[in-house]
PDB file of C-alpha atoms in Angstrom:
ATOM      1  CA  UNK H 216       8.125 -33.572  47.302  1.00  0.00           C
ATOM      2  CA  UNK H 217       5.919 -31.328  45.207  1.00  0.00           C
ATOM      3  CA  UNK H 218       2.166 -31.692  45.054  1.00  0.00           C
ATOM      4  CA  UNK H 219       1.285 -31.306  41.381  1.00  0.00           C
ATOM      5  CA  UNK H 220      -2.312 -30.892  40.309  1.00  0.00           C
ATOM      6  CA  UNK H 221      -3.842 -30.961  36.837  1.00  0.00           C
ATOM      7  CA  UNK H 222      -7.457 -30.478  35.765  1.00  0.00           C
ATOM      8  CA  UNK H 223      -8.965 -30.920  32.304  1.00  0.00           C
ATOM      9  CA  UNK H 224     -11.775 -28.520  31.417  1.00  0.00           C
ATOM     10  CA  UNK H 225     -13.382 -29.232  28.054  1.00  0.00           C
ATOM     11  CA  UNK H 226     -16.684 -27.628  27.132  1.00  0.00           C
ATOM     12  CA  UNK H 227     -18.060 -30.653  25.293  1.00  0.00           C
ATOM     13  CA  UNK H 228     -21.837 -30.460  24.880  1.00  0.00           C
ATOM     14  CA  UNK H 229     -23.333 -33.851  25.870  1.00  0.00           C
ATOM     15  CA  UNK H 230     -25.940 -33.579  23.111  1.00  0.00           C
ATOM     16  CA  UNK H 231     -24.399 -33.126  19.670  1.00  0.00           C
ATOM     17  CA  UNK H 232     -26.665 -31.744  16.971  1.00  0.00           C
ATOM     18  CA  UNK H 233     -26.077 -33.454  13.622  1.00  0.00           C
ATOM     19  CA  UNK H 234     -24.057 -31.395  11.100  1.00  0.00           C
ATOM     20  CA  UNK H 235     -23.624 -28.462  13.503  1.00  0.00           C
ATOM     21  CA  UNK H 236     -20.124 -27.389  14.521  1.00  0.00           C
ATOM     22  CA  UNK H 237     -20.223 -26.845  18.274  1.00  0.00           C
ATOM     23  CA  UNK H 238     -17.442 -24.813  19.945  1.00  0.00           C
ATOM     24  CA  UNK H 239     -15.753 -26.806  22.708  1.00  0.00           C
ATOM     25  CA  UNK H 240     -12.782 -24.914  24.185  1.00  0.00           C
ATOM     26  CA  UNK H 241     -10.246 -27.155  25.920  1.00  0.00           C
ATOM     27  CA  UNK H 242      -8.275 -25.828  28.890  1.00  0.00           C
ATOM     28  CA  UNK H 243      -5.825 -27.741  31.061  1.00  0.00           C
ATOM     29  CA  UNK H 244      -5.316 -26.102  34.448  1.00  0.00           C
ATOM     30  CA  UNK H 245      -2.175 -26.852  36.454  1.00  0.00           C
ATOM     31  CA  UNK H 246      -0.844 -25.508  39.720  1.00  0.00           C
ATOM     32  CA  UNK H 247       2.549 -23.789  40.056  1.00  0.00           C
ATOM     33  CA  UNK H 248       4.319 -27.015  41.077  1.00  0.00           C
ATOM     34  CA  UNK H 249       3.169 -28.771  37.895  1.00  0.00           C
ATOM     35  CA  UNK H 250       4.140 -25.846  35.675  1.00  0.00           C
ATOM     36  CA  UNK H 251       7.589 -25.598  37.319  1.00  0.00           C
ATOM     37  CA  UNK H 252       8.425 -29.152  36.217  1.00  0.00           C
ATOM     38  CA  UNK H 253       8.412 -28.003  32.586  1.00  0.00           C
ATOM     39  CA  UNK H 254       7.037 -31.314  31.293  1.00  0.00           C
ATOM     40  CA  UNK H 255       5.501 -31.751  27.862  1.00  0.00           C
ATOM     41  CA  UNK H 256       1.963 -33.066  27.663  1.00  0.00           C
ATOM     42  CA  UNK H 257      -0.379 -34.543  25.123  1.00  0.00           C
ATOM     43  CA  UNK H 258      -4.045 -35.323  25.170  1.00  0.00           C
ATOM     44  CA  UNK H 259      -4.996 -38.879  24.314  1.00  0.00           C
ATOM     45  CA  UNK H 260      -8.616 -39.399  23.253  1.00  0.00           C
ATOM     46  CA  UNK H 261     -10.273 -42.796  23.428  1.00  0.00           C
ATOM     47  CA  UNK H 262     -13.671 -43.550  21.866  1.00  0.00           C
ATOM     48  CA  UNK H 263     -15.861 -46.249  23.405  1.00  0.00           C
ATOM     49  CA  UNK H 264     -16.526 -47.580  19.902  1.00  0.00           C
ATOM     50  CA  UNK H 265     -13.926 -47.072  17.136  1.00  0.00           C
ATOM     51  CA  UNK H 266     -16.750 -46.837  14.579  1.00  0.00           C
ATOM     52  CA  UNK H 267     -17.762 -43.501  16.121  1.00  0.00           C
ATOM     53  CA  UNK H 268     -14.685 -41.897  14.550  1.00  0.00           C
ATOM     54  CA  UNK H 269     -16.291 -42.154  11.103  1.00  0.00           C
ATOM     55  CA  UNK H 270     -19.122 -39.887  12.209  1.00  0.00           C
ATOM     56  CA  UNK H 271     -17.422 -37.556  14.691  1.00  0.00           C
ATOM     57  CA  UNK H 272     -15.281 -34.603  13.650  1.00  0.00           C
ATOM     58  CA  UNK H 273     -13.099 -32.775  16.136  1.00  0.00           C
ATOM     59  CA  UNK H 274     -11.147 -29.759  14.946  1.00  0.00           C
ATOM     60  CA  UNK H 275      -8.246 -28.417  17.007  1.00  0.00           C
ATOM     61  CA  UNK H 276      -6.881 -24.867  16.675  1.00  0.00           C
ATOM     62  CA  UNK H 277     -10.290 -23.973  15.259  1.00  0.00           C
ATOM     63  CA  UNK H 278      -9.644 -20.251  15.726  1.00  0.00           C
ATOM     64  CA  UNK H 279      -6.408 -20.112  13.698  1.00  0.00           C
ATOM     65  CA  UNK H 280      -5.472 -23.026  11.432  1.00  0.00           C
ATOM     66  CA  UNK H 281      -8.150 -25.705  11.910  1.00  0.00           C
ATOM     67  CA  UNK H 282      -6.844 -29.260  11.848  1.00  0.00           C
ATOM     68  CA  UNK H 283      -9.087 -32.303  11.997  1.00  0.00           C
ATOM     69  CA  UNK H 284      -8.140 -34.740  14.742  1.00  0.00           C
ATOM     70  CA  UNK H 285      -7.456 -38.160  13.225  1.00  0.00           C
ATOM     71  CA  UNK H 286      -8.487 -41.286  15.114  1.00  0.00           C
ATOM     72  CA  UNK H 287      -6.694 -44.557  14.408  1.00  0.00           C
ATOM     73  CA  UNK H 288      -8.444 -47.870  13.684  1.00  0.00           C
ATOM     74  CA  UNK H 289      -9.089 -48.560  17.379  1.00  0.00           C
ATOM     75  CA  UNK H 290     -10.578 -45.122  18.086  1.00  0.00           C
ATOM     76  CA  UNK H 291      -7.553 -43.376  19.625  1.00  0.00           C
ATOM     77  CA  UNK H 292      -6.222 -39.924  18.729  1.00  0.00           C
ATOM     78  CA  UNK H 293      -3.523 -37.684  20.224  1.00  0.00           C
ATOM     79  CA  UNK H 294      -2.984 -33.955  20.332  1.00  0.00           C
ATOM     80  CA  UNK H 295      -0.332 -31.717  21.896  1.00  0.00           C
ATOM     81  CA  UNK H 296      -1.492 -29.713  24.928  1.00  0.00           C
ATOM     82  CA  UNK H 297       0.048 -26.874  26.898  1.00  0.00           C
ATOM     83  CA  UNK H 298      -0.683 -26.221  30.546  1.00  0.00           C
ATOM     84  CA  UNK H 299      -2.823 -23.177  31.337  1.00  0.00           C
ATOM     85  CA  UNK H 300      -3.532 -22.445  27.660  1.00  0.00           C
ATOM     86  CA  UNK H 301      -6.830 -22.741  25.843  1.00  0.00           C
ATOM     87  CA  UNK H 302      -7.075 -24.878  22.718  1.00  0.00           C
ATOM     88  CA  UNK H 303      -9.950 -23.802  20.503  1.00  0.00           C
ATOM     89  CA  UNK H 304     -11.766 -26.936  19.387  1.00  0.00           C
ATOM     90  CA  UNK H 305     -15.055 -27.641  17.680  1.00  0.00           C
ATOM     91  CA  UNK H 306     -16.983 -30.905  17.603  1.00  0.00           C
ATOM     92  CA  UNK H 307     -19.519 -32.082  15.044  1.00  0.00           C
ATOM     93  CA  UNK H 308     -21.500 -35.301  14.653  1.00  0.00           C
ATOM     94  CA  UNK H 309     -22.171 -36.350  11.049  1.00  0.00           C
ATOM     95  CA  UNK H 310     -25.063 -38.581  12.067  1.00  0.00           C
ATOM     96  CA  UNK H 311     -27.020 -39.404  15.203  1.00  0.00           C
ATOM     97  CA  UNK H 312     -24.656 -41.222  17.551  1.00  0.00           C
ATOM     98  CA  UNK H 313     -24.034 -41.889  21.203  1.00  0.00           C
ATOM     99  CA  UNK H 314     -20.989 -43.051  23.114  1.00  0.00           C
ATOM    100  CA  UNK H 315     -18.251 -42.257  25.568  1.00  0.00           C
ATOM    101  CA  UNK H 316     -15.062 -40.340  24.905  1.00  0.00           C
ATOM    102  CA  UNK H 317     -12.203 -40.282  27.414  1.00  0.00           C
ATOM    103  CA  UNK H 318      -9.519 -37.608  27.368  1.00  0.00           C
ATOM    104  CA  UNK H 319      -6.331 -38.379  29.278  1.00  0.00           C
ATOM    105  CA  UNK H 320      -3.683 -35.755  29.921  1.00  0.00           C
ATOM    106  CA  UNK H 321      -0.427 -37.664  29.573  1.00  0.00           C
ATOM    107  CA  UNK H 322       3.137 -36.624  30.365  1.00  0.00           C
ATOM    108  CA  UNK H 323       5.037 -37.233  27.120  1.00  0.00           C
ATOM    109  CA  UNK H 324       8.378 -38.492  28.469  1.00  0.00           C
ATOM    110  CA  UNK H 325       7.066 -40.987  31.022  1.00  0.00           C
ATOM    111  CA  UNK H 326       3.592 -41.747  29.634  1.00  0.00           C
ATOM    112  CA  UNK H 327       2.103 -41.023  33.049  1.00  0.00           C
ATOM    113  CA  UNK H 328      -1.576 -40.066  33.010  1.00  0.00           C
ATOM    114  CA  UNK H 329      -1.916 -37.013  35.254  1.00  0.00           C
ATOM    115  CA  UNK H 330      -5.593 -36.203  34.625  1.00  0.00           C
ATOM    116  CA  UNK H 331      -8.528 -37.907  32.958  1.00  0.00           C
ATOM    117  CA  UNK H 332     -12.016 -36.825  31.951  1.00  0.00           C
ATOM    118  CA  UNK H 333     -14.904 -38.896  30.568  1.00  0.00           C
ATOM    119  CA  UNK H 334     -17.581 -37.458  28.302  1.00  0.00           C
ATOM    120  CA  UNK H 335     -20.854 -39.255  27.716  1.00  0.00           C
ATOM    121  CA  UNK H 336     -22.391 -37.801  24.617  1.00  0.00           C
ATOM    122  CA  UNK H 337     -25.131 -38.347  22.117  1.00  0.00           C
ATOM    123  CA  UNK H 338     -26.672 -36.684  19.115  1.00  0.00           C
ATOM    124  CA  UNK H 339     -30.225 -35.530  18.759  1.00  0.00           C
ATOM    125  CA  UNK H 340     -32.116 -38.579  17.571  1.00  0.00           C
ATOM    126  CA  UNK H 341     -29.692 -41.074  19.111  1.00  0.00           C
ATOM    127  CA  UNK H 342     -30.819 -40.733  22.711  1.00  0.00           C
TER     128      UNK H 342
END
C-alpha cells in the first residue's frame, strides 16, 4: 500500500488591502507515490459567508491569461490543479471584509479530499 502525501501551499496574505491586487502563488506539493497514481485534482474553495464573493476577486493564471474565479450562490468555487506545479493567482478585496476561506484539494474521480487548508483573512479597516 502506498503512502501518498499532499500539501497545499498558498501565499494568501491574511490582511487584504482594499483595491490592491496581491500576488498569491498556489503550489500543491505531492510525494512520488501520489504523483505515480496519475490522478486528476481540483481545488474547491469555500467561503465562510457567501456574501464575501461579491467583494473578493481571485484571479487564476494571473501570469498568462488571467481568469476570475467564479463563486456560486453558496460561496463555492472550483479550479483545476496540477501536482507540483505553481498556479499564479492574485487576490483583491473590493471593500473591507473579514472571513474564512477553505481550500480543499480533491481527487476528481472519487471526490476524496486529500489535503485541506484554511485561511483566516481580513482587509485593512475590517479587523
